[in-house]
Amino acid sequence: MVNLETKIGKIRLKNPVMAASGTFGPEYGELMDINKLGAYIAKTITLNARIGNPPPRVCETPSGMLNSIGLENGGLDDFIKNKIPALKGLKIPLIASIAGDDAIEFKALAKALSKVKKIAALEINLSCPNVKHGKRDFLIAQDEEATYEIIDAVRRSTALTVIAKLSPNVADIKRIAKAAEMAGADAVSLINTLVGMAVDIDTKRPVLGNVMGGLSGPAIKPVALRMVREAYNSTKIPVVGIGGIMDYKDAVEFMLCGASAIQVGTANFVNPAASIEIIDGIKSYMAASGIEEIKELIGALKT
Ligand SMILES: Cc1cc2nc3c(=O)[nH]c(=O)nc-3n(C[C@H](O)[C@H](O)[C@H](O)COP(=O)(O)O)c2cc1C
């Protein structure tokens, strides 16, 4: 028997596999058993509703895709009134994902969501590349001080497990991960998408309505692995690995680099059952390798 149980802050996951925010909704329940996942991460919400960016919002690129959804969502009230009740059959931990313009908005979201019984943890999206954050012209996760300020504000507003979702669009991920840890994050998750663009030579226009978008999928995996490794080496909190995970081998690579858990994003669009197959694949890999506890894999990279 192999034991896949892992821990992120105060939450225990029966296995380390989650679907990444924004790439997976309750409708997947028609295609697979969502309760087999380690936890369910909701799409990022903001305090007020957002209409998102102009279309086209997605396009395929070699070994990946670009998206510029722009955090379209119905806001906090809609999430509590409509989205959470739609998850009533959920038996695994529910992780809400939040984004905002400033500490006041993040605080308000954290406080309100802490009162919702069903929510086990908050993923703090400091890293969506497709939105402007008020007066700021950089992502929160691109700046150590801003990362500290927002995580500190959330930490003071909630007793829930706090996961800081970081951006790859930085020079030194170690410093940002450290700032999140110092501010009280229970874990860091990385990476969000890499800023990119695509061009149509016939129209001579950018393919995406928003010009720039976020690159995801297999193309970003090597960058994600490197950053997960650096975050693991520079902090003492659990690291959640994200970026181009398509199968169990990719997932194991992230765990060897130090990920205590992983998230599957773009793969859900190619194969809705990808995350379930990844859980089964990790189990078989562990059994075949004589590994009983998933902990034995985490950070076990030989260098
Ligand atoms: C269409 C799409 C929508 C996304 N929406 C969100 C979101 O709402 N919140 C968030 O934190 N990340 C969002 N992401 C980023 C993913 O959660 C993930 O960090 C990223 O895609 C890298 O993982 P992948 O290569 O497995 O897709 C989105 C990604 C895609 C492709």
Tab-separated table of C-alpha atoms and ligand atoms in Angstrom:
chain	number	residue	atom	x	y	z
A	1	MET	CA	0.000	0.000	0.000
A	2	VAL	CA	1.249	3.471	-0.835
A	3	ASN	CA	0.304	6.593	1.107
A	4	LEU	CA	-0.270	9.697	-1.042
A	5	GLU	CA	-1.336	11.956	1.823
A	6	THR	CA	0.329	15.372	1.941
A	7	LYS	CA	-0.098	18.524	4.022
A	8	ILE	CA	-0.324	22.182	3.021
A	9	GLY	CA	-0.555	24.429	6.079
A	10	LYS	CA	-3.466	23.159	8.148
A	11	ILE	CA	-5.078	21.140	5.386
A	12	ARG	CA	-4.492	17.478	4.767
A	13	LEU	CA	-4.839	16.283	1.173
A	14	LYS	CA	-5.469	12.596	0.535
A	15	ASN	CA	-3.266	12.960	-2.536
A	16	PRO	CA	-1.079	15.787	-3.907
A	17	VAL	CA	-3.057	16.479	-7.097
A	18	MET	CA	-5.280	19.534	-7.581
A	19	ALA	CA	-6.674	21.268	-10.656
A	20	ALA	CA	-5.256	24.785	-11.153
A	21	SER	CA	-7.432	27.856	-10.627
A	22	GLY	CA	-9.302	29.035	-13.715
A	23	THR	CA	-8.817	25.846	-15.684
A	24	PHE	CA	-11.404	23.628	-14.034
A	25	GLY	CA	-14.998	24.129	-12.911
A	26	PRO	CA	-17.854	22.143	-11.371
A	27	GLU	CA	-18.923	21.128	-14.919
A	28	TYR	CA	-15.965	18.720	-14.920
A	29	GLY	CA	-18.043	16.687	-12.464
A	30	GLU	CA	-19.983	15.386	-15.476
A	31	LEU	CA	-16.786	13.902	-16.910
A	32	MET	CA	-14.939	12.663	-13.826
A	33	ASP	CA	-15.198	12.204	-10.053
A	34	ILE	CA	-13.932	15.525	-8.659
A	35	ASN	CA	-13.838	14.013	-5.159
A	36	LYS	CA	-10.859	11.886	-6.207
A	37	LEU	CA	-8.670	15.020	-6.281
A	38	GLY	CA	-6.572	16.148	-3.321
A	39	ALA	CA	-8.447	19.477	-3.176
A	40	TYR	CA	-10.639	21.703	-5.341
A	41	ILE	CA	-9.383	25.182	-6.262
A	42	ALA	CA	-12.013	27.630	-7.453
A	43	LYS	CA	-11.449	30.202	-10.185
A	44	THR	CA	-10.020	33.479	-8.872
A	45	ILE	CA	-12.607	35.941	-7.623
A	46	THR	CA	-12.357	39.662	-6.951
A	47	LEU	CA	-14.396	41.817	-4.563
A	48	ASN	CA	-16.495	43.275	-7.379
A	49	ALA	CA	-17.572	41.583	-10.601
A	50	ARG	CA	-15.200	41.913	-13.585
A	51	ILE	CA	-16.136	41.565	-17.248
A	52	GLY	CA	-12.641	40.426	-18.279
A	53	ASN	CA	-10.686	41.233	-21.426
A	54	PRO	CA	-11.863	41.607	-25.043
A	55	PRO	CA	-11.875	38.483	-27.282
A	56	PRO	CA	-10.088	36.531	-28.628
A	57	ARG	CA	-8.950	35.439	-25.176
A	58	VAL	CA	-7.113	32.211	-25.942
A	59	CYS	CA	-4.894	30.860	-28.680
A	60	GLU	CA	-2.755	27.787	-29.158
A	61	THR	CA	1.048	28.155	-29.333
A	62	PRO	CA	3.766	25.535	-29.831
A	63	SER	CA	3.579	23.221	-26.783
A	64	GLY	CA	1.198	25.516	-24.974
A	65	MET	CA	-1.454	28.197	-25.071
A	66	LEU	CA	-1.886	31.882	-24.384
A	67	ASN	CA	-4.847	33.209	-22.419
A	68	SER	CA	-5.997	36.683	-21.510
A	69	ILE	CA	-9.238	35.989	-19.680
A	70	GLY	CA	-8.644	39.000	-17.407
A	71	LEU	CA	-10.176	37.495	-14.271
A	72	GLU	CA	-13.752	37.569	-15.507
A	73	ASN	CA	-15.884	36.712	-12.478
A	74	GLY	CA	-19.117	37.629	-10.738
A	75	GLY	CA	-17.456	39.010	-7.583
A	76	LEU	CA	-17.564	37.974	-3.924
A	77	ASP	CA	-21.343	38.023	-3.422
A	78	ASP	CA	-21.983	35.909	-6.517
A	79	PHE	CA	-19.320	33.422	-5.349
A	80	ILE	CA	-20.925	33.002	-1.946
A	81	LYS	CA	-24.521	33.003	-3.219
A	82	ASN	CA	-24.166	30.947	-6.407
A	83	LYS	CA	-20.782	29.286	-6.879
A	84	ILE	CA	-20.313	27.697	-3.441
A	85	PRO	CA	-23.811	26.142	-3.358
A	86	ALA	CA	-23.014	24.595	-6.777
A	87	LEU	CA	-20.200	22.702	-5.024
A	88	LYS	CA	-22.440	21.095	-2.412
A	89	GLY	CA	-21.350	17.559	-3.390
A	90	LEU	CA	-17.703	18.412	-2.741
A	91	LYS	CA	-16.113	16.185	-0.081
A	92	ILE	CA	-12.509	17.353	-0.551
A	93	PRO	CA	-11.017	20.622	0.793
A	94	LEU	CA	-12.238	23.703	-1.067
A	95	ILE	CA	-9.603	26.344	-1.765
A	96	ALA	CA	-10.887	29.774	-2.782
A	97	SER	CA	-8.656	31.929	-4.981
A	98	ILE	CA	-8.669	35.705	-4.516
A	99	ALA	CA	-7.212	38.730	-6.278
A	100	GLY	CA	-7.520	42.447	-5.662
A	101	ASP	CA	-6.101	45.880	-6.358
A	102	ASP	CA	-4.840	46.610	-2.851
A	103	ALA	CA	-4.591	45.350	0.723
A	104	ILE	CA	-8.066	46.683	1.571
A	105	GLU	CA	-9.678	44.485	-1.100
A	106	PHE	CA	-7.625	41.410	-0.196
A	107	LYS	CA	-8.524	41.895	3.485
A	108	ALA	CA	-12.233	42.235	2.732
A	109	LEU	CA	-12.184	39.057	0.631
A	110	ALA	CA	-10.183	37.082	3.215
A	111	LYS	CA	-12.474	38.161	6.062
A	112	ALA	CA	-15.677	37.367	4.196
A	113	LEU	CA	-14.470	33.986	2.933
A	114	SER	CA	-13.204	32.982	6.387
A	115	LYS	CA	-16.851	32.984	7.524
A	116	VAL	CA	-17.821	30.471	4.829
A	117	LYS	CA	-17.697	27.065	6.514
A	118	LYS	CA	-16.966	25.089	3.378
A	119	ILE	CA	-13.702	26.915	2.576
A	120	ALA	CA	-10.505	25.288	3.898
A	121	ALA	CA	-7.833	27.543	2.441
A	122	LEU	CA	-7.180	30.670	0.396
A	123	GLU	CA	-4.905	30.846	-2.613
A	124	ILE	CA	-3.806	34.442	-2.988
A	125	ASN	CA	-3.431	35.207	-6.674
A	126	LEU	CA	-0.648	37.800	-6.660
A	127	SER	CA	0.308	36.958	-10.187
A	128	CYS	CA	-2.417	37.234	-12.840
A	129	PRO	CA	-0.652	38.857	-15.796
A	130	ASN	CA	-3.861	39.850	-17.571
A	131	VAL	CA	-5.149	42.612	-15.323
A	132	LYS	CA	-4.133	46.082	-14.267
A	133	HIS	CA	-3.923	46.508	-10.500
A	134	GLY	CA	-5.272	49.984	-9.805
A	135	LYS	CA	-2.471	52.527	-10.045
A	136	ARG	CA	0.248	49.887	-9.930
A	137	ASP	CA	1.880	49.003	-13.260
A	138	PHE	CA	3.463	45.768	-11.993
A	139	LEU	CA	2.141	42.516	-10.574
A	140	ILE	CA	2.087	42.222	-6.794
A	141	ALA	CA	4.248	39.101	-7.060
A	142	GLN	CA	6.873	41.076	-9.001
A	143	ASP	CA	7.748	43.093	-5.936
A	144	GLU	CA	8.968	41.829	-2.560
A	145	GLU	CA	7.430	44.665	-0.570
A	146	ALA	CA	4.034	44.433	-2.283
A	147	THR	CA	4.040	40.642	-1.790
A	148	TYR	CA	4.829	41.118	1.906
A	149	GLU	CA	2.167	43.811	2.309
A	150	ILE	CA	-0.643	41.779	0.739
A	151	ILE	CA	0.183	38.450	2.411
A	152	ASP	CA	0.596	40.208	5.756
A	153	ALA	CA	-2.826	41.855	5.313
A	154	VAL	CA	-4.447	38.514	4.433
A	155	ARG	CA	-2.634	36.719	7.265
A	156	ARG	CA	-4.065	39.211	9.774
A	157	SER	CA	-7.557	38.684	8.368
A	158	THR	CA	-7.876	34.908	8.367
A	159	ALA	CA	-7.048	31.752	10.290
A	160	LEU	CA	-7.443	29.707	7.098
A	161	THR	CA	-4.422	28.202	5.366
A	162	VAL	CA	-2.891	30.886	3.126
A	163	ILE	CA	-1.172	29.897	-0.137
A	164	ALA	CA	0.641	32.691	-2.021
A	165	LYS	CA	0.484	32.125	-5.796
A	166	LEU	CA	3.633	33.520	-7.380
A	167	SER	CA	4.592	34.766	-10.816
A	168	PRO	CA	7.409	33.511	-13.053
A	169	ASN	CA	7.744	37.025	-14.498
A	170	VAL	CA	10.458	37.978	-12.014
A	171	ALA	CA	14.236	38.152	-11.888
A	172	ASP	CA	14.602	36.332	-8.561
A	173	ILE	CA	11.802	34.029	-7.367
A	174	LYS	CA	13.720	33.227	-4.156
A	175	ARG	CA	13.263	36.736	-2.793
A	176	ILE	CA	9.544	36.802	-3.551
A	177	ALA	CA	8.964	33.356	-2.029
A	178	LYS	CA	10.892	34.445	1.069
A	179	ALA	CA	8.807	37.637	1.350
A	180	ALA	CA	5.602	35.564	1.244
A	181	GLU	CA	6.978	33.245	3.938
A	182	MET	CA	8.076	36.133	6.170
A	183	ALA	CA	4.605	37.686	5.862
A	184	GLY	CA	2.986	34.493	7.154
A	185	ALA	CA	2.039	32.450	4.084
A	186	ASP	CA	1.581	28.757	4.936
A	187	ALA	CA	2.691	27.757	1.432
A	188	VAL	CA	3.636	29.166	-1.949
A	189	SER	CA	2.233	27.917	-5.252
A	190	LEU	CA	4.034	28.523	-8.515
A	191	ILE	CA	4.070	29.225	-11.350
A	192	ASN	CA	1.286	31.324	-12.815
A	193	THR	CA	1.587	32.030	-16.544
A	194	LEU	CA	4.523	33.694	-18.321
A	195	VAL	CA	3.661	36.909	-20.152
A	196	GLY	CA	3.718	36.394	-23.914
A	197	MET	CA	2.066	37.323	-27.175
A	198	ALA	CA	1.194	35.907	-30.591
A	199	VAL	CA	1.025	37.729	-33.949
A	200	ASP	CA	-1.147	37.086	-37.024
A	201	ILE	CA	0.948	37.990	-40.111
A	202	ASP	CA	-2.111	38.226	-42.393
A	203	THR	CA	-3.931	40.841	-40.334
A	204	LYS	CA	-0.639	42.162	-38.912
A	205	ARG	CA	-2.436	42.244	-35.568
A	206	PRO	CA	-1.847	40.563	-32.234
A	207	VAL	CA	-3.895	37.365	-32.001
A	208	LEU	CA	-5.250	38.195	-28.550
A	209	GLY	CA	-7.722	41.031	-28.032
A	210	ASN	CA	-5.665	42.158	-25.044
A	211	VAL	CA	-2.394	41.971	-27.094
A	212	MET	CA	-0.505	40.218	-24.266
A	213	GLY	CA	-1.513	36.991	-22.575
A	214	GLY	CA	-0.263	34.334	-20.196
A	215	LEU	CA	1.631	31.347	-21.573
A	216	SER	CA	0.884	27.943	-20.040
A	217	GLY	CA	1.307	24.266	-20.888
A	218	PRO	CA	4.344	22.020	-21.528
A	219	ALA	CA	6.382	24.951	-22.936
A	220	ILE	CA	6.700	26.452	-19.433
A	221	LYS	CA	7.549	23.275	-17.488
A	222	PRO	CA	11.344	23.698	-17.414
A	223	VAL	CA	10.964	27.257	-16.088
A	224	ALA	CA	8.434	26.069	-13.501
A	225	LEU	CA	10.665	23.210	-12.319
A	226	ARG	CA	13.596	25.573	-11.854
A	227	MET	CA	11.482	28.046	-9.891
A	228	VAL	CA	9.896	25.358	-7.702
A	229	ARG	CA	13.391	24.112	-6.895
A	230	GLU	CA	14.554	27.632	-6.015
A	231	ALA	CA	11.479	28.301	-3.850
A	232	TYR	CA	11.960	24.941	-2.100
A	233	ASN	CA	15.627	25.705	-1.397
A	234	SER	CA	14.975	29.219	-0.124
A	235	THR	CA	11.953	28.712	2.185
A	236	LYS	CA	10.780	26.286	4.863
A	237	ILE	CA	7.104	26.300	3.857
A	238	PRO	CA	5.503	23.783	1.471
A	239	VAL	CA	5.748	24.534	-2.235
A	240	VAL	CA	2.908	23.680	-4.619
A	241	GLY	CA	4.229	23.014	-8.140
A	242	ILE	CA	2.361	24.257	-11.230
A	243	GLY	CA	3.306	24.605	-14.885
A	244	GLY	CA	2.929	22.275	-17.838
A	245	ILE	CA	2.072	19.169	-15.848
A	246	MET	CA	0.486	16.817	-18.384
A	247	ASP	CA	1.103	13.377	-16.872
A	248	TYR	CA	2.324	11.595	-13.732
A	249	LYS	CA	5.963	11.806	-14.838
A	250	ASP	CA	5.767	15.591	-14.910
A	251	ALA	CA	4.121	15.516	-11.459
A	252	VAL	CA	6.900	13.314	-10.035
A	253	GLU	CA	9.543	15.677	-11.490
A	254	PHE	CA	7.956	18.563	-9.571
A	255	MET	CA	7.842	16.553	-6.355
A	256	LEU	CA	11.486	15.546	-6.701
A	257	CYS	CA	12.287	19.265	-7.083
A	258	GLY	CA	10.484	19.934	-3.787
A	259	ALA	CA	6.757	20.264	-4.483
A	260	SER	CA	4.577	18.937	-1.636
A	261	ALA	CA	1.598	19.004	-4.007
A	262	ILE	CA	0.953	19.899	-7.646
A	263	GLN	CA	-1.708	21.564	-9.778
A	264	VAL	CA	-2.829	20.592	-13.255
A	265	GLY	CA	-3.954	23.438	-15.551
A	266	THR	CA	-3.778	23.394	-19.359
A	267	ALA	CA	-3.857	19.566	-19.405
A	268	ASN	CA	-7.521	19.744	-18.287
A	269	PHE	CA	-8.426	21.270	-21.681
A	270	VAL	CA	-6.736	18.424	-23.556
A	271	ASN	CA	-7.907	15.606	-21.325
A	272	PRO	CA	-10.515	16.297	-18.629
A	273	ALA	CA	-9.421	13.145	-16.784
A	274	ALA	CA	-5.726	14.179	-16.749
A	275	SER	CA	-5.591	14.828	-12.999
A	276	ILE	CA	-7.208	11.473	-12.141
A	277	GLU	CA	-4.762	9.676	-14.444
A	278	ILE	CA	-1.914	11.556	-12.740
A	279	ILE	CA	-3.062	10.324	-9.291
A	280	ASP	CA	-3.162	6.728	-10.548
A	281	GLY	CA	0.200	7.150	-12.279
A	282	ILE	CA	1.890	8.484	-9.125
A	283	LYS	CA	0.466	5.525	-7.174
A	284	SER	CA	1.839	2.988	-9.687
A	285	TYR	CA	5.206	4.772	-9.860
A	286	MET	CA	5.532	4.686	-6.068
A	287	ALA	CA	4.538	1.018	-5.866
A	288	ALA	CA	6.990	0.067	-8.641
A	289	SER	CA	9.794	2.089	-6.999
A	290	GLY	CA	9.191	0.733	-3.487
A	291	ILE	CA	8.174	4.169	-2.150
A	292	GLU	CA	5.535	3.893	0.599
A	293	GLU	CA	5.098	7.542	1.602
A	294	ILE	CA	4.820	10.469	-0.801
A	295	LYS	CA	7.040	12.429	1.628
A	296	GLU	CA	9.958	10.273	0.462
A	297	LEU	CA	9.612	11.843	-2.999
A	298	ILE	CA	9.375	15.484	-1.959
A	299	GLY	CA	12.687	17.229	-2.582
A	300	ALA	CA	14.471	13.921	-3.189
A	301	LEU	CA	16.298	15.229	-6.277
A	302	LYS	CA	19.892	14.024	-6.283
A	303	THR	CA	22.261	16.857	-7.144
B	1	LIG	C1	-7.575	29.684	-19.387
B	1	LIG	C2	-6.783	29.890	-18.134
B	1	LIG	C3	-7.349	30.594	-17.073
B	1	LIG	C4	-6.632	30.789	-15.891
B	1	LIG	N1	-7.220	31.451	-14.846
B	1	LIG	C5	-6.560	31.580	-13.671
B	1	LIG	C6	-7.196	32.168	-12.546
B	1	LIG	O1	-8.360	32.561	-12.576
B	1	LIG	N2	-6.466	32.264	-11.411
B	1	LIG	C7	-5.169	31.807	-11.300
B	1	LIG	O2	-4.572	31.922	-10.221
B	1	LIG	N3	-4.563	31.233	-12.354
B	1	LIG	C8	-5.223	31.106	-13.519
B	1	LIG	N4	-4.613	30.482	-14.577
B	1	LIG	C9	-3.218	29.986	-14.426
B	1	LIG	C10	-3.208	28.503	-14.016
B	1	LIG	O3	-3.856	28.300	-12.791
B	1	LIG	C11	-1.766	27.971	-13.947
B	1	LIG	O4	-1.047	28.666	-12.942
B	1	LIG	C12	-1.019	28.123	-15.269
B	1	LIG	O5	-1.878	27.865	-16.366
B	1	LIG	C13	0.201	27.193	-15.377
B	1	LIG	O6	-0.169	25.841	-15.293
B	1	LIG	P1	-0.394	24.893	-16.610
B	1	LIG	O7	0.817	25.056	-17.464
B	1	LIG	O8	-0.582	23.512	-16.050
B	1	LIG	O9	-1.619	25.404	-17.281
B	1	LIG	C14	-5.308	30.280	-15.778
B	1	LIG	C15	-4.742	29.569	-16.843
B	1	LIG	C16	-5.457	29.361	-18.015
B	1	LIG	C17	-4.820	28.586	-19.126
